[in-house]
Amino acid sequence: MFQALADPSRRFMVERLSRGPASVSELAKPLTMSLPAVVQHLQVLENSGLIRTEKVGRVRTCHIEWAAMQTAEQWMDERRKSWERRLDRLGEFLAEDGNQ
Amino acid sequence: MFQALADPSRRFMVERLSRGPASVSELAKPLTMSLPAVVQHLQVLENSGLIRTEKVGRVRTCHIEWAAMQTAEQWMDERRKSWERRLDRLGEFLAEDGNQ
DNA sequence: GGTTTACTTAAGCATATGCTTAACCAACAA
DNA sequence: TTGTTGGTTAAGCATATGCTTAAGTAAACC
């Protein structure tokens, strides 16, 4: 998941998709790479669970899967919480008599 | 930055560091890899801005740099916001007369 | 039926990544 | 001063990643 977001082109696609669904070629248009390259990126994003795609006729439409995005946010949130707990304990310690 | 968080060992180190500072060998202990490998991971984390390290005597102490962590959180937050704006517009559209 | 359009599959390739081992150095400790 | 500890540097290597081109397939269009 972080792996999937590690690539700039893939983040660019996610940015585009966060403004609404898009087809493969729509996603490819602003990029300078070949279409197969775009599809490979989309596969990485799909395997990571960050997007979902659906083929109707001959066009494949992609949308963001927010559940996965939240997982990443959650991970960082937990790091922050455990950091804050630490600061709290430190504060309590410093507030105790004789620890100044 | 996402790149730096993409590796499980590096996330493990960040998890450890979110509970407080640690030396290189303290970080290495729970891992199965060699010490140079650990140092290489730390360099990636430091270059990404996610951690800061400081050498005193012969021990290097590492701590998390929260500003960088927030940058990643912010990015995801903005994606979510632009998604919510979209849903709002969609809601408004559906609420208009004749769009049902 | 023939052609364009929208992908898909497969193969190959250059560079990046995540390790390893083998030396090395510098701060303590005995 | 000799060893030990904590880390560093360098080189090499296997696999992963991010592309490419070339050749499909299959739905729409004329």
mmCIF file of C-alpha atoms (C1' of nucleotides) in Angstrom:
data_model
loop_
_atom_site.group_PDB
_atom_site.id
_atom_site.type_symbol
_atom_site.label_atom_id
_atom_site.label_comp_id
_atom_site.label_asym_id
_atom_site.label_seq_id
_atom_site.Cartn_x
_atom_site.Cartn_y
_atom_site.Cartn_z
ATOM 1 C CA MET A 1 0.000 0.000 0.000
ATOM 2 C CA PHE A 2 2.733 2.458 0.886
ATOM 3 C CA GLN A 3 4.629 0.586 -1.797
ATOM 4 C CA ALA A 4 1.890 1.465 -4.271
ATOM 5 C CA LEU A 5 1.907 5.134 -3.267
ATOM 6 C CA ALA A 6 5.712 5.259 -3.511
ATOM 7 C CA ASP A 7 5.699 5.993 -7.241
ATOM 8 C CA PRO A 8 5.003 9.572 -8.430
ATOM 9 C CA SER A 9 3.058 8.491 -11.502
ATOM 10 C CA ARG A 10 0.828 6.331 -9.348
ATOM 11 C CA ARG A 11 0.250 9.157 -6.881
ATOM 12 C CA PHE A 12 -0.636 11.346 -9.839
ATOM 13 C CA MET A 13 -3.226 8.785 -10.916
ATOM 14 C CA VAL A 14 -4.632 8.612 -7.406
ATOM 15 C CA GLU A 15 -4.858 12.412 -7.381
ATOM 16 C CA ARG A 16 -6.777 12.311 -10.626
ATOM 17 C CA LEU A 17 -9.061 9.560 -9.371
ATOM 18 C CA SER A 18 -9.781 11.369 -6.127
ATOM 19 C CA ARG A 19 -11.572 13.944 -8.305
ATOM 20 C CA GLY A 20 -13.741 11.196 -9.790
ATOM 21 C CA PRO A 21 -13.583 7.962 -11.828
ATOM 22 C CA ALA A 22 -11.689 7.788 -15.107
ATOM 23 C CA SER A 23 -10.940 5.383 -17.932
ATOM 24 C CA VAL A 24 -7.485 3.975 -18.590
ATOM 25 C CA SER A 25 -6.821 6.262 -21.550
ATOM 26 C CA GLU A 26 -8.061 9.316 -19.659
ATOM 27 C CA LEU A 27 -5.531 8.499 -16.953
ATOM 28 C CA ALA A 28 -2.828 7.934 -19.551
ATOM 29 C CA LYS A 29 -3.364 11.215 -21.437
ATOM 30 C CA PRO A 30 -1.481 13.587 -19.064
ATOM 31 C CA LEU A 31 1.346 11.071 -18.623
ATOM 32 C CA THR A 32 4.285 10.783 -21.018
ATOM 33 C CA MET A 33 4.610 7.004 -20.845
ATOM 34 C CA SER A 34 3.167 4.264 -23.028
ATOM 35 C CA LEU A 35 -0.246 2.791 -22.371
ATOM 36 C CA PRO A 36 1.008 -0.602 -21.201
ATOM 37 C CA ALA A 37 3.104 1.209 -18.588
ATOM 38 C CA VAL A 38 -0.016 2.961 -17.327
ATOM 39 C CA VAL A 39 -1.875 -0.333 -17.145
ATOM 40 C CA GLN A 40 0.969 -1.844 -15.140
ATOM 41 C CA HIS A 41 0.743 1.009 -12.651
ATOM 42 C CA LEU A 42 -2.998 0.499 -12.435
ATOM 43 C CA GLN A 43 -2.440 -3.174 -11.671
ATOM 44 C CA VAL A 44 -0.139 -2.278 -8.805
ATOM 45 C CA LEU A 45 -2.742 0.143 -7.464
ATOM 46 C CA GLU A 46 -5.482 -2.432 -7.829
ATOM 47 C CA ASN A 47 -3.474 -5.209 -6.155
ATOM 48 C CA SER A 48 -2.763 -2.877 -3.243
ATOM 49 C CA GLY A 49 -6.490 -2.352 -2.910
ATOM 50 C CA LEU A 50 -6.206 1.403 -3.449
ATOM 51 C CA ILE A 51 -8.364 1.383 -6.565
ATOM 52 C CA ARG A 52 -11.043 -0.782 -8.092
ATOM 53 C CA THR A 53 -11.574 -1.177 -11.830
ATOM 54 C CA GLU A 54 -14.449 -2.418 -13.876
ATOM 55 C CA LYS A 55 -14.643 -3.133 -17.562
ATOM 56 C CA VAL A 56 -17.772 -2.249 -19.485
ATOM 57 C CA GLY A 57 -17.680 -2.924 -23.206
ATOM 58 C CA ARG A 58 -14.100 -2.102 -24.126
ATOM 59 C CA VAL A 59 -13.443 0.675 -21.626
ATOM 60 C CA ARG A 60 -12.122 0.002 -18.148
ATOM 61 C CA THR A 61 -13.194 2.528 -15.535
ATOM 62 C CA CYS A 62 -11.158 3.102 -12.373
ATOM 63 C CA HIS A 63 -12.214 4.498 -9.013
ATOM 64 C CA ILE A 64 -10.520 4.982 -5.680
ATOM 65 C CA GLU A 65 -11.195 2.528 -2.897
ATOM 66 C CA TRP A 66 -11.250 4.668 0.215
ATOM 67 C CA ALA A 67 -11.039 1.851 2.728
ATOM 68 C CA ALA A 68 -7.430 1.155 1.715
ATOM 69 C CA MET A 69 -6.499 4.825 1.810
ATOM 70 C CA GLN A 70 -7.817 4.970 5.349
ATOM 71 C CA THR A 71 -5.613 2.048 6.341
ATOM 72 C CA ALA A 72 -2.520 4.068 5.496
ATOM 73 C CA GLU A 73 -3.845 7.117 7.309
ATOM 74 C CA GLN A 74 -4.614 4.923 10.305
ATOM 75 C CA TRP A 75 -1.092 3.564 10.469
ATOM 76 C CA MET A 76 0.350 7.065 10.654
ATOM 77 C CA ASP A 77 -2.291 8.061 13.132
ATOM 78 C CA GLU A 78 -1.308 5.218 15.451
ATOM 79 C CA ARG A 79 2.362 6.199 15.261
ATOM 80 C CA ARG A 80 1.361 9.696 16.245
ATOM 81 C CA LYS A 81 -0.775 8.455 19.101
ATOM 82 C CA SER A 82 1.985 6.295 20.514
ATOM 83 C CA TRP A 83 4.250 9.316 20.248
ATOM 84 C CA GLU A 84 1.749 11.472 22.095
ATOM 85 C CA ARG A 85 1.342 8.854 24.828
ATOM 86 C CA ARG A 86 5.112 9.007 25.258
ATOM 87 C CA LEU A 87 5.072 12.774 25.548
ATOM 88 C CA ASP A 88 2.290 12.495 28.114
ATOM 89 C CA ARG A 89 4.273 10.080 30.249
ATOM 90 C CA LEU A 90 7.282 12.347 29.933
ATOM 91 C CA GLY A 91 5.170 15.312 31.007
ATOM 92 C CA GLU A 92 3.835 13.412 34.019
ATOM 93 C CA PHE A 93 7.342 12.432 34.988
ATOM 94 C CA LEU A 94 8.549 16.019 34.777
ATOM 95 C CA ALA A 95 5.547 17.180 36.771
ATOM 96 C CA GLU A 96 6.378 14.851 39.667
ATOM 97 C CA ASP A 97 8.038 16.387 42.709
ATOM 98 C CA GLY A 98 11.761 16.587 42.489
ATOM 99 C CA ASN A 99 12.058 16.077 38.751
ATOM 100 C CA GLN A 100 12.942 19.537 37.684
ATOM 101 C CA MET B 1 8.700 9.774 1.680
ATOM 102 C CA PHE B 2 6.069 7.226 0.700
ATOM 103 C CA GLN B 3 9.025 5.517 -0.930
ATOM 104 C CA ALA B 4 10.756 5.407 2.459
ATOM 105 C CA LEU B 5 7.662 4.002 4.161
ATOM 106 C CA ALA B 6 7.238 1.387 1.429
ATOM 107 C CA ASP B 7 9.638 -1.082 3.069
ATOM 108 C CA PRO B 8 8.343 -3.224 5.995
ATOM 109 C CA SER B 9 11.658 -3.131 7.877
ATOM 110 C CA ARG B 10 11.691 0.647 7.657
ATOM 111 C CA ARG B 11 8.109 0.876 8.878
ATOM 112 C CA PHE B 12 9.107 -1.388 11.744
ATOM 113 C CA MET B 13 11.900 1.018 12.637
ATOM 114 C CA VAL B 14 9.533 3.970 12.462
ATOM 115 C CA GLU B 15 7.138 2.095 14.732
ATOM 116 C CA ARG B 16 9.930 1.548 17.224
ATOM 117 C CA LEU B 17 11.046 5.171 17.001
ATOM 118 C CA SER B 18 7.523 6.468 17.504
ATOM 119 C CA ARG B 19 7.800 5.009 21.008
ATOM 120 C CA GLY B 20 10.975 7.016 21.610
ATOM 121 C CA PRO B 21 14.553 7.520 20.364
ATOM 122 C CA ALA B 22 16.907 4.565 19.890
ATOM 123 C CA SER B 23 20.486 3.812 18.885
ATOM 124 C CA VAL B 24 21.395 1.999 15.662
ATOM 125 C CA SER B 25 22.106 -1.302 17.409
ATOM 126 C CA GLU B 26 18.919 -1.087 19.453
ATOM 127 C CA LEU B 27 17.016 -0.722 16.190
ATOM 128 C CA ALA B 28 18.979 -3.589 14.662
ATOM 129 C CA LYS B 29 18.410 -6.071 17.505
ATOM 130 C CA PRO B 30 14.832 -7.193 16.659
ATOM 131 C CA LEU B 31 15.685 -7.383 12.941
ATOM 132 C CA THR B 32 17.250 -10.431 11.326
ATOM 133 C CA MET B 33 19.480 -8.543 8.906
ATOM 134 C CA SER B 34 23.078 -7.389 9.182
ATOM 135 C CA LEU B 35 24.013 -4.069 10.727
ATOM 136 C CA PRO B 36 25.091 -2.400 7.463
ATOM 137 C CA ALA B 37 21.672 -3.238 6.058
ATOM 138 C CA VAL B 38 20.031 -1.492 9.002
ATOM 139 C CA VAL B 39 22.236 1.554 8.501
ATOM 140 C CA GLN B 40 21.272 1.667 4.838
ATOM 141 C CA HIS B 41 17.607 1.688 5.800
ATOM 142 C CA LEU B 42 18.278 4.458 8.286
ATOM 143 C CA GLN B 43 19.935 6.498 5.566
ATOM 144 C CA VAL B 44 16.865 6.153 3.381
ATOM 145 C CA LEU B 45 14.673 7.262 6.277
ATOM 146 C CA GLU B 46 16.954 10.184 7.038
ATOM 147 C CA ASN B 47 17.152 11.318 3.399
ATOM 148 C CA SER B 48 13.379 11.242 3.231
ATOM 149 C CA GLY B 49 13.289 13.525 6.257
ATOM 150 C CA LEU B 50 11.297 11.031 8.319
ATOM 151 C CA ILE B 51 13.983 10.667 10.964
ATOM 152 C CA ARG B 52 16.885 12.669 12.296
ATOM 153 C CA THR B 53 20.055 11.135 13.707
ATOM 154 C CA GLU B 54 22.818 12.490 15.881
ATOM 155 C CA LYS B 55 26.119 10.928 16.825
ATOM 156 C CA VAL B 56 27.476 11.362 20.339
ATOM 157 C CA GLY B 57 30.707 9.558 21.105
ATOM 158 C CA ARG B 58 30.392 6.381 19.115
ATOM 159 C CA VAL B 59 26.642 5.867 19.356
ATOM 160 C CA ARG B 60 24.210 7.322 16.849
ATOM 161 C CA THR B 61 20.775 8.105 18.227
ATOM 162 C CA CYS B 62 17.722 8.271 15.961
ATOM 163 C CA HIS B 63 14.418 10.067 16.451
ATOM 164 C CA ILE B 64 11.348 10.599 14.344
ATOM 165 C CA GLU B 65 10.864 13.902 12.566
ATOM 166 C CA TRP B 66 7.148 14.525 12.797
ATOM 167 C CA ALA B 67 6.978 17.296 10.224
ATOM 168 C CA ALA B 68 7.692 14.808 7.417
ATOM 169 C CA MET B 69 5.177 12.318 8.741
ATOM 170 C CA GLN B 70 2.563 15.057 8.671
ATOM 171 C CA THR B 71 3.349 15.778 5.026
ATOM 172 C CA ALA B 72 2.276 12.263 4.097
ATOM 173 C CA GLU B 73 -0.835 12.499 6.220
ATOM 174 C CA GLN B 74 -1.624 15.844 4.603
ATOM 175 C CA TRP B 75 -1.378 14.427 1.114
ATOM 176 C CA MET B 76 -3.942 11.759 1.930
ATOM 177 C CA ASP B 77 -6.098 14.290 3.671
ATOM 178 C CA GLU B 78 -6.197 16.479 0.568
ATOM 179 C CA ARG B 79 -7.169 13.532 -1.600
ATOM 180 C CA ARG B 80 -10.017 12.840 0.800
ATOM 181 C CA LYS B 81 -11.112 16.455 0.775
ATOM 182 C CA SER B 82 -11.194 16.660 -2.997
ATOM 183 C CA TRP B 83 -13.230 13.446 -2.936
ATOM 184 C CA GLU B 84 -15.666 14.911 -0.434
ATOM 185 C CA ARG B 85 -16.037 18.089 -2.503
ATOM 186 C CA ARG B 86 -16.961 15.849 -5.407
ATOM 187 C CA LEU B 87 -19.581 14.026 -3.377
ATOM 188 C CA ASP B 88 -20.985 17.363 -2.256
ATOM 189 C CA ARG B 89 -21.343 18.575 -5.821
ATOM 190 C CA LEU B 90 -22.938 15.267 -6.724
ATOM 191 C CA GLY B 91 -25.360 15.639 -3.823
ATOM 192 C CA GLU B 92 -26.286 19.154 -4.886
ATOM 193 C CA PHE B 93 -26.869 17.965 -8.406
ATOM 194 C CA LEU B 94 -29.134 15.156 -7.259
ATOM 195 C CA ALA B 95 -31.016 17.554 -4.991
ATOM 196 C CA GLU B 96 -31.909 19.836 -7.905
ATOM 197 C CA ASP B 97 -35.416 19.553 -9.301
ATOM 198 C CA GLY B 98 -35.815 16.975 -11.981
ATOM 199 C CA ASN B 99 -32.651 15.002 -11.307
ATOM 200 C CA GLN B 100 -34.059 11.876 -9.784
ATOM 201 C "C1'" DG C 1 -17.036 -6.968 -43.624
ATOM 202 C "C1'" DG C 2 -13.355 -3.632 -42.627
ATOM 203 C "C1'" DT C 3 -11.481 -0.102 -39.531
ATOM 204 C "C1'" DT C 4 -10.703 2.352 -35.823
ATOM 205 C "C1'" DT C 5 -10.567 2.487 -30.707
ATOM 206 C "C1'" DA C 6 -9.497 0.833 -26.194
ATOM 207 C "C1'" DC C 7 -7.157 -1.854 -24.131
ATOM 208 C "C1'" DT C 8 -4.200 -6.502 -23.288
ATOM 209 C "C1'" DT C 9 -0.271 -9.808 -23.412
ATOM 210 C "C1'" DA C 10 4.289 -10.953 -23.759
ATOM 211 C "C1'" DA C 11 9.029 -10.310 -23.910
ATOM 212 C "C1'" DG C 12 13.033 -7.811 -22.999
ATOM 213 C "C1'" DC C 13 15.946 -4.422 -20.778
ATOM 214 C "C1'" DA C 14 18.191 -0.844 -17.756
ATOM 215 C "C1'" DT C 15 18.303 0.803 -13.384
ATOM 216 C "C1'" DA C 16 17.057 0.645 -8.492
ATOM 217 C "C1'" DT C 17 16.610 -1.797 -4.225
ATOM 218 C "C1'" DG C 18 17.728 -4.715 -0.419
ATOM 219 C "C1'" DC C 19 20.634 -7.363 1.021
ATOM 220 C "C1'" DT C 20 25.426 -9.710 1.929
ATOM 221 C "C1'" DT C 21 30.486 -10.132 3.439
ATOM 222 C "C1'" DA C 22 34.946 -8.174 4.422
ATOM 223 C "C1'" DA C 23 37.608 -4.725 5.906
ATOM 224 C "C1'" DC C 24 38.095 -0.428 8.556
ATOM 225 C "C1'" DC C 25 37.881 3.354 12.303
ATOM 226 C "C1'" DA C 26 37.223 5.562 16.485
ATOM 227 C "C1'" DA C 27 35.611 5.697 21.396
ATOM 228 C "C1'" DC C 28 35.741 3.531 25.525
ATOM 229 C "C1'" DA C 29 37.336 -0.236 29.004
ATOM 230 C "C1'" DA C 30 40.508 -3.290 31.157
ATOM 231 C "C1'" DT D 1 48.008 -0.663 25.079
ATOM 232 C "C1'" DT D 2 45.203 -4.000 23.794
ATOM 233 C "C1'" DG D 3 40.674 -5.488 23.207
ATOM 234 C "C1'" DT D 4 35.855 -4.757 22.662
ATOM 235 C "C1'" DT D 5 31.943 -2.266 21.253
ATOM 236 C "C1'" DG D 6 29.266 0.565 17.999
ATOM 237 C "C1'" DG D 7 29.249 1.961 13.800
ATOM 238 C "C1'" DT D 8 31.102 2.918 8.861
ATOM 239 C "C1'" DT D 9 32.748 2.035 3.995
ATOM 240 C "C1'" DA D 10 33.093 -0.489 -0.006
ATOM 241 C "C1'" DA D 11 32.146 -3.930 -3.198
ATOM 242 C "C1'" DG D 12 29.286 -7.271 -5.110
ATOM 243 C "C1'" DC D 13 25.020 -9.704 -6.133
ATOM 244 C "C1'" DA D 14 20.139 -11.294 -6.782
ATOM 245 C "C1'" DT D 15 15.775 -9.773 -7.358
ATOM 246 C "C1'" DA D 16 12.331 -6.152 -8.126
ATOM 247 C "C1'" DT D 17 10.728 -2.167 -10.572
ATOM 248 C "C1'" DG D 18 9.520 0.832 -14.320
ATOM 249 C "C1'" DC D 19 9.708 1.188 -18.514
ATOM 250 C "C1'" DT D 20 9.823 -0.144 -23.740
ATOM 251 C "C1'" DT D 21 8.226 -2.237 -28.308
ATOM 252 C "C1'" DA D 22 5.615 -5.571 -30.934
ATOM 253 C "C1'" DA D 23 1.841 -8.199 -31.569
ATOM 254 C "C1'" DG D 24 -2.532 -9.549 -30.060
ATOM 255 C "C1'" DT D 25 -8.096 -9.240 -28.998
ATOM 256 C "C1'" DA D 26 -12.452 -7.481 -28.938
ATOM 257 C "C1'" DA D 27 -16.164 -3.939 -28.815
ATOM 258 C "C1'" DA D 28 -17.928 0.066 -31.698
ATOM 259 C "C1'" DC D 29 -18.348 2.424 -35.876
ATOM 260 C "C1'" DC D 30 -19.057 2.931 -40.912
#
